[in-house]
Amino acid sequence: MFDHLQIPYRQERALVGLADVGLSAAKRLGWPRTSTAADASPRRILLLRLERVGDLVMVLDAIAMVRALAPDATIDLVVGSWNRALAGLIRGVQVETLDVPWMAREGAGLSWTQLVQRARAWRREAYDLAINFEPDIRSNLLMALSGARRRAGFVSGGGGAVLTDAIAPDPHAHIAENAKALVARAFERTAAPMAQGRVSSKLQIPEDARRRAAELVATPKHGSPLVGIQPAAGRRIKEWDPLRFAEVGAALARARDASVVLIGSTGDKPVVDAVRAAWPSDVPLMEVPADIDLVLLTAVLERLTLFITGDTGPMHLAAAVDTPVLAIFGPSLPTRYAPLSARSRIVRIDIACSPCNLMRQPPSRCLGRVPDCLAGISSDVVLRAALEMLDAS
């Protein structure tokens, strides 16, 4: 039942499927209004990307496609407040923030009453086209309330009935490729020829941020490598053992005279503390302040010779500024979430249950510990890959 939904959790799938039945009935009664005629050159465009840091980075190329296909349009990009500074680095868009409760952390986010009010306020902008990059029935509903003449989005998370241009994302393709396919559908173009030329949207870091990053993380003497490690991943299910991060970092310092930088936010403190506690006293360790903003963090990542982390937002940030990335993957699907850089490498193991991609509701056997798909990755394997990447650079 509800075969159009790509939701792995049974109860959630059933609820969204039933909601879709109701929305289909509403559509037959004429809500929301529908325009199927494509506007060759939309003048006002609304883009929604309400999720986390990595989610925004993975659609940078798709946003650049929108700008290329509508060079004279006004493009409003709506993101979570946590991504405000990062979105400000994207050329050719105006940024607005909207904190939805299913993405905001620690119970924050606007109420549904406030969300509906904000979405209805978008009607004043008279959008010709709106595109929602999040496959979610809730944000599709907000987009429907915007009054945009045409609304493009994914059906896989529900809400397809309120879209005028709907596609089912390829579950085996990268998030970035599905986003570009959605833009191509919205503009009635073929995505393949555009992908061949790969519209580039590398982040443009302000020089002031680069200067501040150089003050935080100095260039090592004698050409020694500068290696960053970020052990925390936001969800424990995606985190490799922090003690192994310490082992690999210290080994690189000894084997390659690397200067190692420990990176983590305020919320990452327990994991960062575990790395620090396991760090050898005779090996220097630099640390980046936990409260730095995303723009400054991106500038720090740009300075690195190599960045070692899990499936994290900073992984995508580092790839966006062309820093070599060594990513340690467990339950995450590499085909969907790999860093978008030819200078990246993924370390993972093949076991029967991985990758399960069940990060929001992990299997009970994986709770409270490092899951088998990550526990089976040894320090030696990661160290060997890191050394090979340093030699290649």
Coordinates of C-alpha atoms in Angstrom, one line a residue:
M1 CA 0.0 0.0 0.0
F2 CA 1.1 3.6 -0.7
D3 CA 3.8 2.4 -3.1
H4 CA 4.6 6.0 -4.1
L5 CA 6.1 6.7 -0.7
Q6 CA 9.7 6.1 0.0
I7 CA 9.3 6.1 3.8
P8 CA 10.9 3.1 5.6
Y9 CA 9.0 3.5 8.9
R10 CA 5.7 1.6 8.8
Q11 CA 3.6 3.9 11.0
E12 CA 4.8 7.1 9.5
R13 CA 4.2 5.7 6.0
A14 CA 0.6 4.8 6.9
L15 CA -0.1 8.2 8.3
V16 CA 1.4 10.1 5.3
G17 CA -0.4 7.7 2.9
L18 CA -3.8 8.4 4.6
A19 CA -3.0 12.2 4.5
D20 CA -2.3 11.8 0.8
V21 CA -5.7 10.3 0.3
G22 CA -7.3 13.3 1.9
L23 CA -5.2 15.7 -0.2
S24 CA -6.2 13.9 -3.3
A25 CA -9.9 14.5 -2.4
A26 CA -9.1 18.2 -1.7
K27 CA -7.5 18.4 -5.2
R28 CA -10.7 17.1 -6.8
L29 CA -12.6 19.9 -5.1
G30 CA -10.2 22.5 -6.5
W31 CA -7.6 23.0 -3.8
P32 CA -5.0 24.2 -4.3
R33 CA -5.4 26.0 -7.6
T34 CA -3.4 24.4 -10.4
S35 CA -1.6 25.8 -13.4
T36 CA 0.0 23.2 -15.7
A37 CA 1.2 25.7 -18.3
A38 CA 4.9 26.1 -18.0
D39 CA 6.2 29.7 -17.9
A40 CA 9.2 29.9 -20.2
S41 CA 10.7 32.6 -18.1
P42 CA 9.3 32.8 -14.5
R43 CA 9.9 36.2 -13.0
R44 CA 9.6 35.3 -9.3
I45 CA 10.8 31.9 -7.9
L46 CA 10.5 30.5 -4.4
L47 CA 13.0 27.8 -3.4
L48 CA 12.6 25.8 -0.1
R49 CA 15.5 24.0 1.5
L50 CA 14.5 23.8 5.2
E51 CA 16.8 21.0 6.3
R52 CA 20.3 20.8 7.8
V53 CA 23.8 22.0 6.6
G54 CA 24.6 19.1 4.3
D55 CA 21.2 19.1 2.8
L56 CA 21.7 22.7 1.6
V57 CA 25.2 22.0 0.3
M58 CA 23.9 19.1 -1.7
V59 CA 21.5 21.2 -3.7
L60 CA 23.9 24.0 -4.5
D61 CA 24.2 22.8 -8.1
A62 CA 20.5 22.6 -8.4
I63 CA 20.1 26.2 -7.2
A64 CA 22.8 27.2 -9.7
M65 CA 20.7 25.5 -12.4
V66 CA 17.7 27.6 -11.4
R67 CA 19.7 30.7 -11.8
A68 CA 21.1 29.6 -15.2
L69 CA 17.6 28.7 -16.5
A70 CA 16.0 31.9 -15.2
P71 CA 18.8 34.6 -15.3
D72 CA 16.5 37.5 -14.9
A73 CA 14.2 36.1 -12.2
T74 CA 14.1 37.1 -8.6
I75 CA 14.9 34.0 -6.6
D76 CA 14.0 33.7 -2.9
L77 CA 15.7 30.9 -1.0
V78 CA 14.1 29.8 2.3
V79 CA 16.3 28.0 4.7
G80 CA 16.5 27.2 8.4
S81 CA 18.1 30.0 10.5
W82 CA 21.1 27.8 11.2
N83 CA 21.9 28.0 7.5
R84 CA 21.4 31.7 7.1
A85 CA 25.0 32.7 6.9
L86 CA 25.9 29.8 4.6
A87 CA 23.0 30.6 2.3
G88 CA 24.4 34.2 2.1
L89 CA 27.4 32.8 0.2
I90 CA 25.2 31.6 -2.7
R91 CA 25.2 34.0 -5.6
G92 CA 22.0 35.3 -7.2
V93 CA 19.5 34.5 -4.4
Q94 CA 17.7 36.4 -1.7
V95 CA 17.6 34.6 1.6
E96 CA 14.7 34.2 4.1
T97 CA 14.7 32.0 7.2
L98 CA 12.0 29.7 8.4
D99 CA 12.5 27.3 11.3
V100 CA 10.1 24.3 10.9
P101 CA 9.7 22.2 14.1
W102 CA 10.6 18.9 12.4
M103 CA 14.1 20.3 11.6
A104 CA 14.8 22.7 14.5
R105 CA 16.6 21.1 17.4
E106 CA 15.7 21.0 21.1
G107 CA 12.0 21.6 20.5
A108 CA 12.5 24.9 18.8
G109 CA 10.8 26.0 15.6
L110 CA 7.6 27.9 14.7
S111 CA 4.1 26.5 15.6
W112 CA 1.9 25.4 12.8
T113 CA -0.2 28.5 13.2
Q114 CA 2.9 30.6 12.6
L115 CA 4.0 28.5 9.7
V116 CA 0.7 28.9 7.9
Q117 CA 0.8 32.6 8.5
R118 CA 4.3 32.8 7.0
A119 CA 3.4 30.6 4.0
R120 CA 0.3 32.7 3.2
A121 CA 2.4 35.8 3.4
W122 CA 4.4 34.5 0.4
R123 CA 1.2 35.1 -1.7
R124 CA 2.1 38.8 -1.8
E125 CA 5.2 37.9 -3.9
A126 CA 3.0 36.4 -6.6
Y127 CA 5.5 33.6 -7.3
D128 CA 5.4 32.0 -10.8
L129 CA 7.3 29.0 -9.7
A130 CA 8.1 27.3 -6.3
I131 CA 10.4 24.3 -5.9
N132 CA 10.7 22.3 -2.7
F133 CA 13.9 20.2 -2.5
E134 CA 12.7 18.4 0.7
P135 CA 10.6 15.2 0.1
D136 CA 8.2 15.9 2.9
I137 CA 4.4 16.3 2.9
R138 CA 4.6 19.2 5.5
S139 CA 6.8 21.5 3.4
N140 CA 4.9 20.6 0.3
L141 CA 1.8 21.9 2.1
L142 CA 3.6 25.1 3.0
M143 CA 4.6 25.5 -0.6
A144 CA 0.9 25.0 -1.6
L145 CA -0.1 27.8 0.7
S146 CA 2.3 30.2 -1.0
G147 CA -0.1 30.6 -3.9
A148 CA 2.7 29.9 -6.5
R149 CA 1.2 29.2 -9.9
R150 CA 3.4 26.1 -10.3
R151 CA 4.8 24.0 -7.6
A152 CA 7.5 21.4 -8.2
G153 CA 8.5 18.8 -5.6
F154 CA 8.9 15.1 -4.7
V155 CA 6.0 12.7 -4.2
S156 CA 8.1 10.3 -2.1
G157 CA 7.5 11.9 1.2
G158 CA 3.8 12.7 0.6
G159 CA 1.9 15.7 -0.6
G160 CA 2.1 15.0 -4.3
A161 CA -1.5 16.0 -4.8
V162 CA -0.7 19.7 -4.0
L163 CA 2.1 19.8 -6.6
T164 CA 1.8 20.8 -10.3
D165 CA 5.1 19.3 -11.3
A166 CA 5.8 16.1 -9.2
I167 CA 8.6 13.5 -9.6
A168 CA 9.5 10.4 -7.7
P169 CA 13.2 10.7 -6.8
D170 CA 15.5 7.8 -7.8
P171 CA 16.2 6.1 -4.4
H172 CA 19.6 4.9 -5.7
A173 CA 20.7 8.3 -7.0
H174 CA 22.5 11.1 -5.1
I175 CA 20.5 13.8 -3.4
A176 CA 22.2 16.3 -5.7
E177 CA 21.2 14.4 -8.9
N178 CA 17.6 14.1 -7.8
A179 CA 17.5 17.8 -7.0
K180 CA 18.8 18.7 -10.5
A181 CA 16.2 16.3 -12.0
L182 CA 13.5 18.2 -10.1
V183 CA 14.7 21.5 -11.5
A184 CA 14.8 20.1 -15.0
R185 CA 11.2 18.9 -14.5
A186 CA 10.2 22.4 -13.3
F187 CA 11.7 24.0 -16.4
E188 CA 10.6 21.2 -18.7
R189 CA 14.2 20.5 -19.6
T190 CA 16.3 17.3 -19.8
A191 CA 18.6 17.0 -16.9
A192 CA 21.2 14.8 -18.6
P193 CA 22.8 17.4 -20.9
M194 CA 23.0 19.9 -18.0
A195 CA 24.7 17.3 -15.8
Q196 CA 27.3 16.7 -18.4
G197 CA 28.5 20.2 -18.2
R198 CA 27.9 20.2 -14.4
V199 CA 26.8 23.6 -13.4
S200 CA 29.3 24.7 -10.8
S201 CA 28.3 26.3 -7.5
K202 CA 31.3 26.2 -5.3
L203 CA 31.0 28.3 -2.2
Q204 CA 32.6 31.7 -2.4
I205 CA 34.3 32.4 0.9
P206 CA 34.8 36.1 1.9
E207 CA 38.4 37.1 2.3
D208 CA 37.7 38.3 5.9
A209 CA 36.7 34.8 6.8
R210 CA 39.8 33.4 5.3
R211 CA 41.9 35.8 7.3
R212 CA 40.1 34.9 10.5
A213 CA 40.6 31.2 9.7
A214 CA 44.3 31.7 9.2
E215 CA 44.5 33.2 12.7
L216 CA 42.7 30.2 14.2
V217 CA 44.6 27.6 12.3
A218 CA 48.0 28.6 11.2
T219 CA 49.8 27.0 8.2
P220 CA 52.2 24.3 9.4
K221 CA 55.9 24.9 8.8
H222 CA 58.0 23.0 6.3
G223 CA 55.0 22.0 4.2
S224 CA 53.6 19.5 6.8
P225 CA 50.0 18.5 6.3
L226 CA 47.1 20.1 8.1
V227 CA 44.6 17.4 9.0
G228 CA 41.1 18.1 10.5
I229 CA 39.1 15.5 12.3
Q230 CA 35.4 15.8 13.3
P231 CA 34.3 12.8 15.3
A232 CA 30.7 13.9 16.0
A233 CA 28.0 13.4 13.4
G234 CA 24.8 14.8 15.0
R235 CA 23.3 11.4 15.4
R236 CA 25.1 8.8 17.5
I237 CA 24.1 6.1 15.0
K238 CA 26.5 7.7 12.4
E239 CA 29.5 8.1 14.7
W240 CA 32.6 6.1 14.6
D241 CA 34.3 5.4 17.9
P242 CA 35.9 8.7 19.1
L243 CA 38.9 6.7 20.5
R244 CA 39.7 5.5 17.0
F245 CA 39.6 9.1 15.7
A246 CA 42.2 9.9 18.4
E247 CA 44.3 6.9 17.3
V248 CA 44.2 7.9 13.6
G249 CA 44.9 11.5 14.3
A250 CA 47.9 10.9 16.6
A251 CA 49.3 8.3 14.1
L252 CA 49.2 10.9 11.3
A253 CA 50.9 13.4 13.5
R254 CA 53.7 10.9 14.2
A255 CA 54.0 9.4 10.7
R256 CA 53.6 12.5 8.6
D257 CA 54.4 15.3 11.1
A258 CA 50.8 16.4 10.5
S259 CA 49.2 19.2 12.5
V260 CA 45.9 17.9 13.7
V261 CA 42.8 20.1 14.2
L262 CA 39.9 18.8 16.3
I263 CA 36.5 20.2 15.1
G264 CA 33.2 20.1 16.9
S265 CA 30.2 22.3 17.8
T266 CA 29.0 23.0 21.3
G267 CA 26.5 20.1 21.1
D268 CA 29.4 17.8 20.2
K269 CA 31.1 18.3 23.5
P270 CA 30.8 14.7 24.9
V271 CA 32.4 13.2 21.7
V272 CA 35.0 15.9 21.5
D273 CA 35.9 15.4 25.1
A274 CA 36.3 11.7 24.5
V275 CA 38.8 12.4 21.7
R276 CA 40.7 14.9 23.8
A277 CA 40.9 12.4 26.8
A278 CA 42.3 9.7 24.5
W279 CA 44.8 12.0 22.8
P280 CA 48.5 11.2 23.6
S281 CA 50.0 13.9 25.8
D282 CA 53.2 14.1 23.7
V283 CA 51.3 14.9 20.5
P284 CA 50.1 18.5 19.9
L285 CA 46.4 19.0 19.2
M286 CA 44.8 22.2 17.9
E287 CA 41.1 22.9 18.4
V288 CA 38.6 25.1 16.7
P289 CA 36.3 27.1 19.0
A290 CA 33.0 25.3 19.2
D291 CA 30.8 28.4 18.6
I292 CA 32.3 29.6 15.3
D293 CA 29.8 30.3 12.5
L294 CA 29.4 28.2 9.4
V295 CA 31.2 30.7 7.1
L296 CA 34.3 30.7 9.3
L297 CA 34.1 26.9 9.7
T298 CA 34.0 26.6 5.9
A299 CA 37.1 28.8 5.7
V300 CA 38.9 26.6 8.2
L301 CA 38.0 23.5 6.2
E302 CA 39.3 25.1 3.1
R303 CA 42.8 25.4 4.7
L304 CA 43.0 21.6 5.4
T305 CA 45.2 19.2 3.5
L306 CA 42.7 16.4 4.6
F307 CA 39.5 16.3 6.5
I308 CA 38.4 13.0 8.3
T309 CA 34.9 12.7 9.5
G310 CA 31.7 10.7 9.2
D311 CA 28.5 11.5 7.2
T312 CA 28.3 15.1 8.4
G313 CA 27.4 18.6 7.3
P314 CA 31.0 19.7 7.5
M315 CA 31.9 16.8 5.2
H316 CA 29.8 18.4 2.5
L317 CA 31.2 21.8 3.3
A318 CA 34.7 20.6 2.9
A319 CA 33.9 19.0 -0.4
A320 CA 32.3 22.2 -1.6
V321 CA 35.6 24.1 -1.1
D322 CA 37.6 21.2 -2.8
T323 CA 39.3 20.0 0.4
P324 CA 40.1 16.2 0.2
V325 CA 37.6 14.3 2.4
L326 CA 38.0 10.9 4.0
A327 CA 34.4 10.0 5.1
I328 CA 33.7 7.1 7.4
F329 CA 30.2 5.7 6.6
G330 CA 28.0 3.3 8.5
P331 CA 24.2 3.2 8.1
S332 CA 24.2 6.1 5.5
L333 CA 23.8 5.3 1.8
P334 CA 27.0 6.4 0.0
T335 CA 25.1 6.6 -3.3
R336 CA 22.8 9.3 -1.8
Y337 CA 25.0 11.1 0.6
A338 CA 28.6 10.9 -0.6
P339 CA 30.7 14.1 -0.6
L340 CA 30.5 15.7 -4.0
S341 CA 34.1 15.9 -4.8
A342 CA 36.5 13.8 -6.9
R343 CA 39.0 14.3 -4.1
S344 CA 36.9 12.4 -1.6
R345 CA 37.0 8.8 -0.4
I346 CA 34.6 6.7 1.6
V347 CA 35.6 4.0 4.1
R348 CA 32.9 1.5 4.9
I349 CA 32.4 -2.3 5.3
D350 CA 29.8 -4.6 3.7
I351 CA 27.6 -6.4 6.2
A352 CA 24.1 -7.8 5.6
C353 CA 22.2 -5.0 7.4
S354 CA 24.2 -2.0 6.1
P355 CA 23.6 0.5 4.7
C356 CA 20.1 0.5 6.3
N357 CA 19.7 4.3 6.1
L358 CA 17.6 4.1 9.3
M359 CA 19.2 7.1 11.0
R360 CA 16.1 8.7 12.5
Q361 CA 14.8 5.4 14.0
P362 CA 17.7 3.0 14.2
P363 CA 17.3 -0.7 14.9
S364 CA 17.1 -1.4 18.7
R365 CA 20.3 -3.5 18.5
C366 CA 22.3 -0.4 17.4
L367 CA 21.1 1.9 20.2
G368 CA 23.5 3.0 22.9
R369 CA 26.6 1.8 21.2
V370 CA 28.7 2.1 18.0
P371 CA 26.7 0.1 15.4
D372 CA 28.3 -3.0 13.8
C373 CA 28.7 -1.2 10.4
L374 CA 31.0 1.3 12.1
A375 CA 32.5 -0.8 14.8
G376 CA 33.9 -3.1 12.1
I377 CA 36.0 -0.4 10.6
S378 CA 39.4 -0.5 12.2
S379 CA 41.7 2.4 12.9
D380 CA 44.3 0.7 10.6
V381 CA 42.0 0.8 7.6
V382 CA 41.2 4.5 8.1
L383 CA 44.9 5.3 8.7
R384 CA 46.0 3.5 5.6
A385 CA 43.4 5.4 3.5
A386 CA 44.5 8.7 5.1
L387 CA 48.1 8.1 4.4
E388 CA 47.3 7.2 0.8
M389 CA 45.4 10.4 0.4
L390 CA 48.1 12.5 1.9
D391 CA 50.7 10.9 -0.4
A392 CA 48.4 11.6 -3.4
S393 CA 48.2 15.3 -2.5

